[in-house]
Amino acid sequence: MPLSANNPDRTSWLHVSKNSDFPIQNIPFGVFLTRDDIITIGTRIGDTAIDLGALHQLGYFDGIPLTDDIFLQDTLNDFIADGRKTWRLVRNRIAEIFDAENDNLKNNKQHKEIVLFRLDEIEMQLPVQIGDYTDFYSSIEHATNVGTMFRDPDNALLPNWLHIPVGYHGRSSSIIPSGIPIHRPQGQTLPNGASEPVFGPSRLVDFELEMAFITTDANDLGEPIPIEEAEEYIFGLVVFNDWSARDIQKWEYVPLGPFLAKNFASSISPWIVTLDALEPYRVDGPKPIKPQLDYLKYKGKKSFDINLEVAIQPKGAKETVVSKSNFKHMYWNMAQQLTHHTVNGCPINSGDMMGSGTISGPTPDSYGSMLELTWRGEKPIKMKDGSERKFINDHDTVIMRGYCEKDGTRIGFGEVSTKLLPIYTKK
Amino acid sequence: MPLSANNPDRTSWLHVSKNSDFPIQNIPFGVFLTRDDIITIGTRIGDTAIDLGALHQLGYFDGIPLTDDIFLQDTLNDFIADGRKTWRLVRNRIAEIFDAENDNLKNNKQHKEIVLFRLDEIEMQLPVQIGDYTDFYSSIEHATNVGTMFRDPDNALLPNWLHIPVGYHGRSSSIIPSGIPIHRPQGQTLPNGASEPVFGPSRLVDFELEMAFITTDANDLGEPIPIEEAEEYIFGLVVFNDWSARDIQKWEYVPLGPFLAKNFASSISPWIVTLDALEPYRVDGPKPIKPQLDYLKYKGKKSFDINLEVAIQPKGAKETVVSKSNFKHMYWNMAQQLTHHTVNGCPINSGDMMGSGTISGPTPDSYGSMLELTWRGEKPIKMKDGSERKFINDHDTVIMRGYCEKDGTRIGFGEVSTKLLPIYTKK
């Protein structure tokens, strides 16, 4: 099926400012609460949110096989489960409806009043009910940095790292959309030099700059997904902040991996940008340093050139960009991750989410966590307001952004912005 | 609220054989497919399954605040979300309806035809949609055995183990009810002495004998649950086989924990036995070897005396019991696990599942995995059919059972039985 929605020459009758992440070539999917307190599935062009449930009821999707209530839902899970063919039909149709050449909706004031919303009239929700969330560890720079700091600089990568897209299971219940504040977690830590742990607020709260992809139903229990098919089951991507408490992590993580150090909160950008919209931004991935087993060998361009940045905004101050990285640096790509995840027959469902792992680039200003940027706090970062950060302070807001740009077309993710509040106190 | 359903003197007008796990004092909850291809929520007395959806429609729950469709669902999640007061009202009412002294339903042939099923007329389903699944590692004997085999006999327990109920996130999508066969997983392993991994079928497929508890909605993001309140959020328990592939696990698990070695399948017994039904079987837990931090200190009896056994049934042969253990051996109890899980504000929802970790007792015949029972395969176990087992063979069925017994009343879980098929081949 042609991806006509990607046509770079198309413009929309909706206003799109020059540096918008959301031109008519994007057409992401999300879920929002409208001014009428109704939750609906929608898309966005420029700074206009579009109610797909209303568009569907008004007949704009006629001819596409969709159930009546497919967009009148709290989550995108059912729509995603409809599969890639349906996503493409819908995305192409949306592009047609909002094409500058198409007067149909443009000239229907009554319909526009029902369908279109200003961003300040809506509240973005979590776009999917995440059944299972897996986090990978696929940046060689990040794995090397962490191995250097915590284990042995001469053997920073563990022996399995170049063979396995290492991953682990995370907690779905604490994944939140951009805009929801979180509390500094409390937990057990082992102070330096102490033999017994203490309980209290984490003192080393950190972000992790990641991308995450959302899947559709892929396989039955027992059935592996070959790598050539893996991308068929990827609906789209979000920018992902995998909040981490480094001191809790250090004490708890052996031998079964991070737990409370991660599951207090993980934030995602609310608009899922489809893999289809990202097609023009495919690039070659890094060359394997060691041969990879056959099931992980792939053909073609499976990496994506997505510019990423992280900013910290102290309370009442301007933000400071602390990292600029790119998704293309990942050593293991999404197709390899999904294939590896199912090689033992593990079932993947609509609405599952898989994080990339922290995306660190090759230079120190492209590292994806404060742990690496400040090298365990040894090199604090100056903020524009004159303060310094080793890790994240109470009342700081961490903002991550991502976008692709090529031949004058920019496809972006908007942002994931999360404020860290002090420890929770009973109301 | 009194737990009148636990009255040990009550008998039922339904037949209950002498050693049944399901006397009228049990009243577990499950989900089944009926002979009419309808999925409903039910309970079980003796060998009779009871359709709670039909009972409710017929007015037998009048006076209890329940929505009309609360039992006409694919999962128990909404019923569990109604909270402990409602569970108790329903369980007490069921005890009354089936009390030998109550002729109401007993004498209504038409109602009985709608409500009652023989076990061979139904097919048990997964009882809950498991949002998040966490597995703990709370048996000191198991952790010591594994530490002795894989690390250092003199320092078998890692430094955090006596302070933290160590846990990690697992995969919900591969949790299946008893009766569903699974395939031997394939994956990467590092052969002894090799420097590069190979791909192929796991050669060390193992069971792990566990119990798991199912929770109700407990807290908001950020809010810890104090240990005195933790048990209020536990609906009930199942017997749990946490299938493991030891060779995959050994190669993949550093530094982020087990992943594909576990997520190919995990099986549970289909009837959730309520924590209320287990009240009479509370016992003291083990004395802490080291002082525990305040948030983990508890009062009263938080351990449960549940007899457990594991049997292996080779194809076409009789089963051989290979382990007898008890849930009371766990060093960390469920209240401590749930409290620890939320101390950082991680939200717990209705239908979440938390596994105990492998339950190994103090004697070699009470270990909860083949890894320990055969000590890495060094001491194979004789089967009744003359064959030997180091780990699990293709076409073996692994059966786990659990029950409590005291003062002539036995409350049991039935069984979780899972057959291991050879590796998956495309149909």
mmCIF file of C-alpha atoms in Angstrom, chain A residues 171 173-174 259-260 263, chain B residues 131-132 134 136 169 213-225 230 233-234 337-354:
data_model
loop_
_atom_site.group_PDB
_atom_site.id
_atom_site.type_symbol
_atom_site.label_atom_id
_atom_site.label_comp_id
_atom_site.label_asym_id
_atom_site.label_seq_id
_atom_site.Cartn_x
_atom_site.Cartn_y
_atom_site.Cartn_z
ATOM 1 C CA ARG A 171 6.572 -1.911 35.124
ATOM 2 C CA SER A 173 1.527 0.689 35.867
ATOM 3 C CA SER A 174 3.844 3.637 36.428
ATOM 4 C CA PHE A 259 13.291 -2.785 40.232
ATOM 5 C CA LEU A 260 12.261 0.057 42.583
ATOM 6 C CA ASN A 263 9.277 1.567 38.583
ATOM 7 C CA GLY B 131 -1.567 -5.917 34.211
ATOM 8 C CA ASP B 132 1.824 -6.268 35.814
ATOM 9 C CA THR B 134 6.398 -9.174 39.601
ATOM 10 C CA PHE B 136 10.205 -12.088 44.118
ATOM 11 C CA HIS B 169 9.484 -7.535 36.775
ATOM 12 C CA PHE B 213 -0.872 -13.521 44.913
ATOM 13 C CA ILE B 214 -3.351 -11.371 43.018
ATOM 14 C CA THR B 215 -3.898 -7.775 44.121
ATOM 15 C CA THR B 216 -6.662 -5.190 44.018
ATOM 16 C CA ASP B 217 -6.247 -1.457 43.334
ATOM 17 C CA ALA B 218 -4.054 -0.253 46.139
ATOM 18 C CA ASN B 219 -2.524 3.189 45.659
ATOM 19 C CA ASP B 220 -1.942 6.198 43.475
ATOM 20 C CA LEU B 221 1.338 6.941 41.741
ATOM 21 C CA GLY B 222 3.720 8.125 44.445
ATOM 22 C CA GLU B 223 1.842 6.684 47.435
ATOM 23 C CA PRO B 224 3.498 3.980 49.572
ATOM 24 C CA ILE B 225 1.381 1.320 51.303
ATOM 25 C CA ALA B 230 -0.735 -4.417 52.803
ATOM 26 C CA TYR B 233 -4.994 -5.390 48.915
ATOM 27 C CA ILE B 234 -4.362 -9.105 48.451
ATOM 28 C CA GLN B 337 6.743 -7.877 49.411
ATOM 29 C CA LEU B 338 3.771 -5.608 48.653
ATOM 30 C CA THR B 339 4.996 -2.909 51.023
ATOM 31 C CA HIS B 340 8.466 -2.964 49.562
ATOM 32 C CA HIS B 341 7.021 -2.845 46.034
ATOM 33 C CA THR B 342 5.184 0.404 46.815
ATOM 34 C CA VAL B 343 7.659 2.138 49.108
ATOM 35 C CA ASN B 344 8.836 4.199 46.115
ATOM 36 C CA GLY B 345 5.260 4.982 45.048
ATOM 37 C CA CYS B 346 4.851 2.279 42.387
ATOM 38 C CA PRO B 347 1.103 1.817 41.726
ATOM 39 C CA ILE B 348 -0.512 -1.594 42.275
ATOM 40 C CA ASN B 349 -3.703 -2.366 40.350
ATOM 41 C CA SER B 350 -6.485 -4.900 40.367
ATOM 42 C CA GLY B 351 -5.264 -8.055 38.671
ATOM 43 C CA ASP B 352 -1.568 -7.571 39.242
ATOM 44 C CA MET B 353 0.252 -10.752 40.173
ATOM 45 C CA MET B 354 3.238 -11.201 42.464
#
